[in-house]
Tab-separated table of C-alpha atoms and ligand atoms in Angstrom:
chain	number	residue	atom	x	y	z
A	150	UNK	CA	-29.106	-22.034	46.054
A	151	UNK	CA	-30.615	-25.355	47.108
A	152	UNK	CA	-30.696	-28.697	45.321
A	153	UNK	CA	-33.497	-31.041	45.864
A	154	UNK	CA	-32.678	-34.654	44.326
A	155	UNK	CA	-34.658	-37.943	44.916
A	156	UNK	CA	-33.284	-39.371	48.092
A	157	UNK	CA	-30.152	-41.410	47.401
A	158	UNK	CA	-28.763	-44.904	48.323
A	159	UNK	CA	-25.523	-45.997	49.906
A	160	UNK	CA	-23.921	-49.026	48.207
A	161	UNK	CA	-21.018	-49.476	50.469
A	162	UNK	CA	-21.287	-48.571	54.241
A	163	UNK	CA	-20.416	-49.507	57.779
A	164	UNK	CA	-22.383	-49.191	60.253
A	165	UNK	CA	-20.250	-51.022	63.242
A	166	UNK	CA	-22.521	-53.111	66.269
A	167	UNK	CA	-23.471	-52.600	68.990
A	168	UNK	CA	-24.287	-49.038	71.298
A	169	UNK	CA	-22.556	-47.162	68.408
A	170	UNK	CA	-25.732	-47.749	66.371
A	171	UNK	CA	-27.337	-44.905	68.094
A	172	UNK	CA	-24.532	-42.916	66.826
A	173	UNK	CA	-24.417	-44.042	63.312
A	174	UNK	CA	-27.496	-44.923	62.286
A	175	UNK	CA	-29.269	-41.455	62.131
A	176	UNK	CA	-27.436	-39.687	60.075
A	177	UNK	CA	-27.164	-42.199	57.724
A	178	UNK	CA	-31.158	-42.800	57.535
A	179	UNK	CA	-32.170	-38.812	57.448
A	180	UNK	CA	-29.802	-38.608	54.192
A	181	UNK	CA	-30.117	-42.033	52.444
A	182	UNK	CA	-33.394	-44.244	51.824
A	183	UNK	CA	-31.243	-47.462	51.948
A	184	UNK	CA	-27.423	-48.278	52.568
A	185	UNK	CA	-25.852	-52.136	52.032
A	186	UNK	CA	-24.539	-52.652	55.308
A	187	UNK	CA	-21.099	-54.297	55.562
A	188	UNK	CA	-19.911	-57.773	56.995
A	189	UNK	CA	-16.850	-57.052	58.598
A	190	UNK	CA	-18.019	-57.075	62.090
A	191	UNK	CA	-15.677	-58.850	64.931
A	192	UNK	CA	-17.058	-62.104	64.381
A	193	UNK	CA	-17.971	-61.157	60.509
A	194	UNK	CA	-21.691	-61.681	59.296
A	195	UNK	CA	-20.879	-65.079	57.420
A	196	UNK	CA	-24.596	-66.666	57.679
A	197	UNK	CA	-27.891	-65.579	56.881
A	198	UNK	CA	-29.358	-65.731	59.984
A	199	UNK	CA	-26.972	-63.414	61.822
A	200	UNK	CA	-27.666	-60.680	58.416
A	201	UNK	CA	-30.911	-61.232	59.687
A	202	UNK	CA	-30.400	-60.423	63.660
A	203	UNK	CA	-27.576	-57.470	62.324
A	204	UNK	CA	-30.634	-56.222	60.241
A	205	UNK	CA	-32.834	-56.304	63.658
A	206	UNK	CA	-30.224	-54.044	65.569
A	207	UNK	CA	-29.763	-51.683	63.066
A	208	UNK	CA	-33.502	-50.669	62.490
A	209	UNK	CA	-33.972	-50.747	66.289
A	210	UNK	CA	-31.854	-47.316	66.328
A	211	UNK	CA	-33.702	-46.097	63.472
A	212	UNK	CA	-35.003	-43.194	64.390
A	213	UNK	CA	-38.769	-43.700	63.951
A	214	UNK	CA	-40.836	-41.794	61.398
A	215	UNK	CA	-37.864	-42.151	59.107
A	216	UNK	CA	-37.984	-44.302	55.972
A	217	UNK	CA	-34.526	-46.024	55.948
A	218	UNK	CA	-33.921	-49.966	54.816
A	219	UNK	CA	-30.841	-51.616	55.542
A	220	UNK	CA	-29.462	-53.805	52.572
A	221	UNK	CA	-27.605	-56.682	54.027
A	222	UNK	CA	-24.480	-58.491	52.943
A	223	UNK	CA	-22.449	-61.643	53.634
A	224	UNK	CA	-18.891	-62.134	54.415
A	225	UNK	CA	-17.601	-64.700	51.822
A	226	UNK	CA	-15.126	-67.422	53.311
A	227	UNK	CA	-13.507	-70.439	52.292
A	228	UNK	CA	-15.574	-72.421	54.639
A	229	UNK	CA	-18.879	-71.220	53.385
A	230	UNK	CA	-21.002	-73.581	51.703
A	231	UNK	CA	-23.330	-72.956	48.445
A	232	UNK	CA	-26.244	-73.422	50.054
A	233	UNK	CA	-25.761	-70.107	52.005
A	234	UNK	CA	-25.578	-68.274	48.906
A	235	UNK	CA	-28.590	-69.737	48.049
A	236	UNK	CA	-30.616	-69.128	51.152
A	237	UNK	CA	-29.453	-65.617	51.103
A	238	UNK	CA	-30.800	-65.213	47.622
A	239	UNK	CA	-34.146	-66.531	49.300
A	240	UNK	CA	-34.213	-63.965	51.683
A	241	UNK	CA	-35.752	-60.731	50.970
A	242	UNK	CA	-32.904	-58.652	52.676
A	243	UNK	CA	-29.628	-60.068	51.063
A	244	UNK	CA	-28.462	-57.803	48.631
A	245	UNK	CA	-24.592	-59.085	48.018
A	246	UNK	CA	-21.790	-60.955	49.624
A	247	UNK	CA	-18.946	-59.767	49.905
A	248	UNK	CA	-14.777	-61.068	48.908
A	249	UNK	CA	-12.150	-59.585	51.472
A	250	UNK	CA	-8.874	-61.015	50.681
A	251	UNK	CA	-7.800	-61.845	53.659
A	252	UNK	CA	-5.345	-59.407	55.499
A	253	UNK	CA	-6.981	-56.507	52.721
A	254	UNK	CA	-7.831	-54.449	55.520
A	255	UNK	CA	-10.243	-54.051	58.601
A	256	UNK	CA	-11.462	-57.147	60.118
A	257	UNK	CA	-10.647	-58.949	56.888
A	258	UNK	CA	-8.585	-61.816	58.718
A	259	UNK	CA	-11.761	-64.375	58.183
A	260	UNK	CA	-11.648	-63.606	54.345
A	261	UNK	CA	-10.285	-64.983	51.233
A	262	UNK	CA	-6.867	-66.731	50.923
A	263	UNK	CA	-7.366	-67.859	47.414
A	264	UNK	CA	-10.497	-66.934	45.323
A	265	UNK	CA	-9.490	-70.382	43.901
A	266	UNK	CA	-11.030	-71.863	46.933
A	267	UNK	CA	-14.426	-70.336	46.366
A	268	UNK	CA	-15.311	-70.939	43.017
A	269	UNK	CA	-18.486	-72.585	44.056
A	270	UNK	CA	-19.534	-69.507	46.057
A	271	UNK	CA	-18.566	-67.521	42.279
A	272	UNK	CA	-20.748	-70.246	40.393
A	273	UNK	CA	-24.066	-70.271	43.326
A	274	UNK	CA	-23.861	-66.460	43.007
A	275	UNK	CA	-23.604	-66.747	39.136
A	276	UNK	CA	-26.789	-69.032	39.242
A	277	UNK	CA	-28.785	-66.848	41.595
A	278	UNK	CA	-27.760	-63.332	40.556
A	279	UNK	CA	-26.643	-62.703	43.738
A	280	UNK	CA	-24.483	-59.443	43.170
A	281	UNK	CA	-20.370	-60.164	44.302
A	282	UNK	CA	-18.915	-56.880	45.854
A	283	UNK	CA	-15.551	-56.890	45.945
A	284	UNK	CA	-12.700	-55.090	48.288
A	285	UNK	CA	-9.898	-55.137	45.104
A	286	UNK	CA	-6.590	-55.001	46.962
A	287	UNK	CA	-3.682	-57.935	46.489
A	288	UNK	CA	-3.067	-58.568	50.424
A	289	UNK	CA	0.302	-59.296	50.289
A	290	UNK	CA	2.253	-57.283	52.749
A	291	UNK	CA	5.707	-57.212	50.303
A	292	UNK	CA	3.524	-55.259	47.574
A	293	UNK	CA	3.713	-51.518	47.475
A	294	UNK	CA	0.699	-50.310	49.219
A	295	UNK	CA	0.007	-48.288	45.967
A	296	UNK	CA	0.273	-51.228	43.729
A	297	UNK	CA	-2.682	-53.027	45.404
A	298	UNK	CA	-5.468	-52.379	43.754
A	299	UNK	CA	-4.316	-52.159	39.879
A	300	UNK	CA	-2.288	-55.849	40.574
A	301	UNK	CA	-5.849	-57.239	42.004
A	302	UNK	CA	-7.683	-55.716	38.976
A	303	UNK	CA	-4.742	-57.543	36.666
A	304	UNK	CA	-4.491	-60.530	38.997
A	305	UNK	CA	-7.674	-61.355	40.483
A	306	UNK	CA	-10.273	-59.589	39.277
A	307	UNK	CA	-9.661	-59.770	35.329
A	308	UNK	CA	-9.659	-63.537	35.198
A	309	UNK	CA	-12.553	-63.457	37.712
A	310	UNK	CA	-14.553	-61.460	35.041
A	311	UNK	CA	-13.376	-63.660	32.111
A	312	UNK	CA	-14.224	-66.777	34.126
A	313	UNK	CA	-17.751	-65.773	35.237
A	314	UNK	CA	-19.156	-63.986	32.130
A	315	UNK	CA	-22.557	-63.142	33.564
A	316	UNK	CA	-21.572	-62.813	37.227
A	317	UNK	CA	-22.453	-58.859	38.703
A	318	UNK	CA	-19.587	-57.601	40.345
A	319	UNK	CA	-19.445	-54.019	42.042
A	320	UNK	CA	-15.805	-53.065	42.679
A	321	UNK	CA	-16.025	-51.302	45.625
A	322	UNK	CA	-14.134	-47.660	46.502
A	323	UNK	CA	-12.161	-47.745	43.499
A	324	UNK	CA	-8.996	-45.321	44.277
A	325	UNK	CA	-7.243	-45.731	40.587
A	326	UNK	CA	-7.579	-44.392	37.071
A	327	UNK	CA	-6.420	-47.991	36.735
A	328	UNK	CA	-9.533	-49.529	37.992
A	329	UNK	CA	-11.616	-46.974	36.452
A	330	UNK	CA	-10.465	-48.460	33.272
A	331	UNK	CA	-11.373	-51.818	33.871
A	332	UNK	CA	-14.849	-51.183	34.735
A	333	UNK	CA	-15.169	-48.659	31.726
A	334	UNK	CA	-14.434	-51.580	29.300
A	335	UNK	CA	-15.825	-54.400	30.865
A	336	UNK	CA	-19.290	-55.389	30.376
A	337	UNK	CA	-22.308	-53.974	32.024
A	338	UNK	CA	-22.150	-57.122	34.696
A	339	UNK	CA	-19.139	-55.021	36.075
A	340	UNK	CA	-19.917	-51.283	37.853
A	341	UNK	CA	-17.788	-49.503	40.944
A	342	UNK	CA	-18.737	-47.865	43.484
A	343	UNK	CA	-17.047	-44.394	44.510
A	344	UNK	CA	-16.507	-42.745	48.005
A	345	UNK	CA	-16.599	-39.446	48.453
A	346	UNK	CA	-13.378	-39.179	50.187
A	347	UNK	CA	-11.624	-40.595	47.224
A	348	UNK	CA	-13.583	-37.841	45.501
A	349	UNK	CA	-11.948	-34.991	47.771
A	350	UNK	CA	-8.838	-35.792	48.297
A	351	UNK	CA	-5.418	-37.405	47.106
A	352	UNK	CA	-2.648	-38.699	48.976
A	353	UNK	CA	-1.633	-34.958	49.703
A	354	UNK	CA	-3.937	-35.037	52.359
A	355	UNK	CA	-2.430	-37.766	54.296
A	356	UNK	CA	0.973	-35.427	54.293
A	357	UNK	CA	-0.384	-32.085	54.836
A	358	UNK	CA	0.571	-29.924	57.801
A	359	UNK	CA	2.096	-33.724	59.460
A	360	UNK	CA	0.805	-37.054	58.918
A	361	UNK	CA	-2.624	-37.585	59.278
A	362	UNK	CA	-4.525	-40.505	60.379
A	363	UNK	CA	-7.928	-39.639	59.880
A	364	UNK	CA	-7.077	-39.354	55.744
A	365	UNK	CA	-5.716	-42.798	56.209
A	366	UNK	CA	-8.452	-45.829	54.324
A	367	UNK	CA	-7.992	-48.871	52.204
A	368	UNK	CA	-7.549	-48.387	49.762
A	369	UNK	CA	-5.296	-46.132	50.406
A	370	UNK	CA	-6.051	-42.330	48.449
A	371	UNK	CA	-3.924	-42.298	45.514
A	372	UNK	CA	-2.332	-39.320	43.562
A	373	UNK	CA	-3.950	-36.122	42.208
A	374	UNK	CA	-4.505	-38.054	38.499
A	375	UNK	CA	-6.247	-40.546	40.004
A	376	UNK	CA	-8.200	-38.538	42.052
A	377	UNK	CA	-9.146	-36.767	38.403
A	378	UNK	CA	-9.969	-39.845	37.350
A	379	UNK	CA	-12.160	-40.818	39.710
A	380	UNK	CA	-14.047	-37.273	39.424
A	381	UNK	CA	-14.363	-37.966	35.685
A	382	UNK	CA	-15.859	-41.755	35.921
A	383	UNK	CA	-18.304	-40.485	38.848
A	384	UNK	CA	-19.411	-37.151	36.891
A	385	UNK	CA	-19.533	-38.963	33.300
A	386	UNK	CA	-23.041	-40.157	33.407
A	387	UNK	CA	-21.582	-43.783	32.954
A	388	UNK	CA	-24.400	-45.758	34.656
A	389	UNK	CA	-21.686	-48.263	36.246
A	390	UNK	CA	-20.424	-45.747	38.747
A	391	UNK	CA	-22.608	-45.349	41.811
A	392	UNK	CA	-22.306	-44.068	45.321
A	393	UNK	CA	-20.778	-45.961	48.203
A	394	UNK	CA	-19.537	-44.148	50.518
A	395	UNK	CA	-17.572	-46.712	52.586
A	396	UNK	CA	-18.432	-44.167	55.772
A	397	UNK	CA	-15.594	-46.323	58.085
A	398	UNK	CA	-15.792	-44.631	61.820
A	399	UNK	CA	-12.894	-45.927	64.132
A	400	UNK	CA	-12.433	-44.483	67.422
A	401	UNK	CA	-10.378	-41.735	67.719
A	402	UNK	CA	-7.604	-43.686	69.813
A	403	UNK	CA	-7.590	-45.960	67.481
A	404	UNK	CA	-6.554	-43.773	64.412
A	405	UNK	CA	-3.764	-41.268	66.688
A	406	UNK	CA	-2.277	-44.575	67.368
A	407	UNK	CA	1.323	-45.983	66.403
A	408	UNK	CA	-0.790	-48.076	63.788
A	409	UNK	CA	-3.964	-46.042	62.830
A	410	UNK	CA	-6.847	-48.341	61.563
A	411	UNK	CA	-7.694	-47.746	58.583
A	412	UNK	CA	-11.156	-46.176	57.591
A	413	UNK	CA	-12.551	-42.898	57.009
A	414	UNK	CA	-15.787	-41.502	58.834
A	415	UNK	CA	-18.042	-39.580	56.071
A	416	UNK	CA	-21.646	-40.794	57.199
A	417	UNK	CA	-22.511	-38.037	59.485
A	418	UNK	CA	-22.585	-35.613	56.216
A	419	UNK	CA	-21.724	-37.928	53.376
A	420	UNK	CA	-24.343	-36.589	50.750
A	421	UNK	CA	-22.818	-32.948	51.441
A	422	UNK	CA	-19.311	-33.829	51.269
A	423	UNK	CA	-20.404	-35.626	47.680
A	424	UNK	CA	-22.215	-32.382	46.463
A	425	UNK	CA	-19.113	-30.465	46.888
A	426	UNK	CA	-16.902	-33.065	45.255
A	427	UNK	CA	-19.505	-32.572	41.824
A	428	UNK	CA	-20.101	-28.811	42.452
A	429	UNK	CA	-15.939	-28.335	42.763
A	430	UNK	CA	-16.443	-30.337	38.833
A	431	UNK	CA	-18.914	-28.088	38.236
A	432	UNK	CA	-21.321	-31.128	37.796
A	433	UNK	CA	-23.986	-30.732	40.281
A	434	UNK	CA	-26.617	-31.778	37.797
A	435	UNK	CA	-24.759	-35.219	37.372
A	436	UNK	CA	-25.111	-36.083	41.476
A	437	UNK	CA	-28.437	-37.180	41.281
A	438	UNK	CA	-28.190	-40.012	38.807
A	439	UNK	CA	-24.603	-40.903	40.815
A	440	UNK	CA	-26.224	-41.200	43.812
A	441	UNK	CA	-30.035	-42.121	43.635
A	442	UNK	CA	-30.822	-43.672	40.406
A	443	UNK	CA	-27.646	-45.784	39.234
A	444	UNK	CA	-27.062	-48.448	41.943
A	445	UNK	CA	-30.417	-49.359	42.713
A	446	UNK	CA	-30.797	-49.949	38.998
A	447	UNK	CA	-27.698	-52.152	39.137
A	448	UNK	CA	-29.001	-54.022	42.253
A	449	UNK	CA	-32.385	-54.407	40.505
A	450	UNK	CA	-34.036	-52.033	42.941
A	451	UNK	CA	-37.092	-49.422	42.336
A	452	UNK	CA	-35.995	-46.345	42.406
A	453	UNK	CA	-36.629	-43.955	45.493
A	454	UNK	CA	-39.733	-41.771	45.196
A	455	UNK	CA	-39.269	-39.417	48.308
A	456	UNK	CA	-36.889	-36.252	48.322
A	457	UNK	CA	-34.300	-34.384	49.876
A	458	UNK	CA	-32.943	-31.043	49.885
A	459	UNK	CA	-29.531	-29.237	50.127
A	460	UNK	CA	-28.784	-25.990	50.900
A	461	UNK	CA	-25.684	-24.089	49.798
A	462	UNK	CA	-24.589	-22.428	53.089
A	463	UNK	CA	-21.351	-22.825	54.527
A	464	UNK	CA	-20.439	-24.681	57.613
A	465	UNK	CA	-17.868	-26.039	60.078
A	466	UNK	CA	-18.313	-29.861	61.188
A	467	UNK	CA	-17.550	-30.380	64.572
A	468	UNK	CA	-14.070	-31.657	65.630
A	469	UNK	CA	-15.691	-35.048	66.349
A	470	UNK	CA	-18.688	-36.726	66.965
A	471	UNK	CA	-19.635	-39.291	69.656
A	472	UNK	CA	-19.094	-42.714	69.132
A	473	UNK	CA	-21.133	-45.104	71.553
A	474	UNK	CA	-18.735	-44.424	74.797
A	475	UNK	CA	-15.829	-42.953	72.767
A	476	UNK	CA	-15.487	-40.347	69.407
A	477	UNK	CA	-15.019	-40.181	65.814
A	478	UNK	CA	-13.333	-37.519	63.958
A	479	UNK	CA	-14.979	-36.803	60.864
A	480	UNK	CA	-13.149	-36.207	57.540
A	481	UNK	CA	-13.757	-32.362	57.200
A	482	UNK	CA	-13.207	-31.584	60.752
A	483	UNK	CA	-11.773	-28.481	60.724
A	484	UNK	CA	-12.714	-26.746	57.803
A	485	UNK	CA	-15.818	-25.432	56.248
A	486	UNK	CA	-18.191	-27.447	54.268
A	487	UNK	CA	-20.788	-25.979	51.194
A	488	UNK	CA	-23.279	-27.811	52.000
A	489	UNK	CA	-26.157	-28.642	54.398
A	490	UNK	CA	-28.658	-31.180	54.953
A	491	UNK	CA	-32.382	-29.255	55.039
A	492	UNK	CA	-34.274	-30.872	58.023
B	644	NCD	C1	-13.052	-50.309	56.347
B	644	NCD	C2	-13.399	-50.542	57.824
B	644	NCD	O1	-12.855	-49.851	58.683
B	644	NCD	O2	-14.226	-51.401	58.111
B	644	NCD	N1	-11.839	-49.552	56.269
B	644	NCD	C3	-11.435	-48.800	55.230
B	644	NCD	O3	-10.314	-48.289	55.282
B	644	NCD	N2	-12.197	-48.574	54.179
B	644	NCD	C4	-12.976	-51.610	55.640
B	644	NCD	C5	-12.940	-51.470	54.128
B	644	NCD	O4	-13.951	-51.185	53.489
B	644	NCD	O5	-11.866	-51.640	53.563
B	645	ZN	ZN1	-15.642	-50.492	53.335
């Protein structure tokens, strides 16, 4: 069987710097007619004109006959002043900016101490409907590394919402039945995105057969209920649930290390791995609003007119993939996927 859907989008992705472009650009672009690129580079994309040159690199390894637009973000700080926000909302190729609390997870040292400090950034945003995504995890390291994301939603986000009424805000990867809540009963200013790896698995994974870096993200997978949950929210039809995959390569060494990073590489198959996450809930037919149709309309974007196809054919990923001089396993290494990518 084969599924053809209008091509999707990819509302939460990195795509690293540098000679690793080559590497992770072209999967990305034959599966997904546009992806919002994320900050967190090492020094992180706080101004618009370094979006801009970041924008440059990454459609230089676009491969070329492929249709593929890179939706650029900022990296919110305390330092920042309003009139970036405003310039980036004059730019054609800012989509969002984006809140780290700082220490949250990769490269998120630059980010926010206290959203406090940034309430001018909140209201310039407000003003320009400049869409806020949001990493939701409480930073501090005493707090249960489960507890993170439900005490930001309580904490942080909640008043956030209260405070900024007509403010969009995309939660991004939500992990929790928790958050799923909060974004089913908050107004339509407030959707999620949804990774596929949250989709898949549950904190089983990081546990089976030994302890396994390459399961390990932020935020962290949670338990089999909130895996359910997240499976319901992203097969319910609910408009505010979109795709992101939050595709997070890190060099091999660097996850089979006495402190793995944290990030999960999905982007050289993420459409697949999402198709078997909906067929597995026997709601293939929902995947298509999921991921083509319901983020661009929350961004404010037309929709995609071209196509792609899957095929229902099993297969085995390799056990990595290169990564500019070094490699990247890939979530699914080692076992068989249902689905392919027609060329
Ligand atoms: C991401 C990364 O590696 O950049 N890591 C992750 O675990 N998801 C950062 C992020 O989105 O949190
Ligand atoms: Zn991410």
């Amino acid at each position: 069987m084969a599924l053809t859907l209008t091509r999707p989008d990819d509302f939460h992705l990195h795509l690293r710097d540098g000679d690793v472009l080559a590497d992770l650009v072209p999967p990305v672009a034959e599966r997904f007619s546009r992806a919002l690129v994320m900050p967190n580079l090492t020094p992180p994309v706080t101004t618009v004109a370094a979006a801009g040159e970041y924008r440059e690199r990454i459609l230089a390894a676009t491969p070329a006959g492929v249709d593929f637009t890179p939706l650029m973000t900022l990296y919110l700080t305390e330092t920042m002043a309003a009139s970036e926000i405003k310039k980036a909302t004059a730019s054609d190729f800012i989509h969002a900016a984006k809140l780290y609390p700082a220490g949250a997870t990769t490269n998120s040292s630059a980010g926010v101490r206290d959203v406090g400090a940034i309430t001018h950034l909140f209201e310039a945003m407000q003003d320009a409907g400049l869409v806020l995504a949001i990493h939701g995890e409480l930073a501090n390291p005493s707090l249960d590394p489960y507890e993170r994301e439900p005490r930001f939603v309580d904490e942080v986000l909640a008043p956030l919402v209260e405070r900024f009424a007509s403010l969009r805000i995309v939660l991004e990867h939500v992990s929790t039945q928790h958050a799923v809540d909060f974004v089913t009963q908050a107004g339509p200013n407030v959707a999620a995105t949804i990774t596929a790896h949250h989709l898949l698995c549950s904190r089983r994974a990081l546990f089976a057969g030994g302890l396994s870096p390459h399961h390990y993200c932020r935020p962290i997978l949670q338990t089999e209920a909130d895996r359910e949950a997240l499976i319901a929210a992203a097969t319910s039809g609910n408009p505010k649930f979109f795709l992101g995959s939050d595709s997070a390569p890190h060099p091999r060494d660097k996850k089979e290390s006495g402190h793995a990073a944290a990030g999960i590489y999905t982007g050289y198959a993420a459409l697949e791995l999402y198709a078997q996450a909906f067929a597995e809930a026997g709601a293939l037919g929902r995947l298509e609003n999921f991921a083509s149709r319901f983020g661009a309309d929350f961004y404010g974007l037309e929709p995609n007119s071209a196509e792609v196809t899957l095929e229902e054919t099993s297969w085995q990923p390799p056990a990595e993939y290169p990564l500019g001089q070094q490699t990247v396993v890939p979530l699914g290494a080692g076992e068989s996927l249902r689905y392919r990518l027609r060329p």
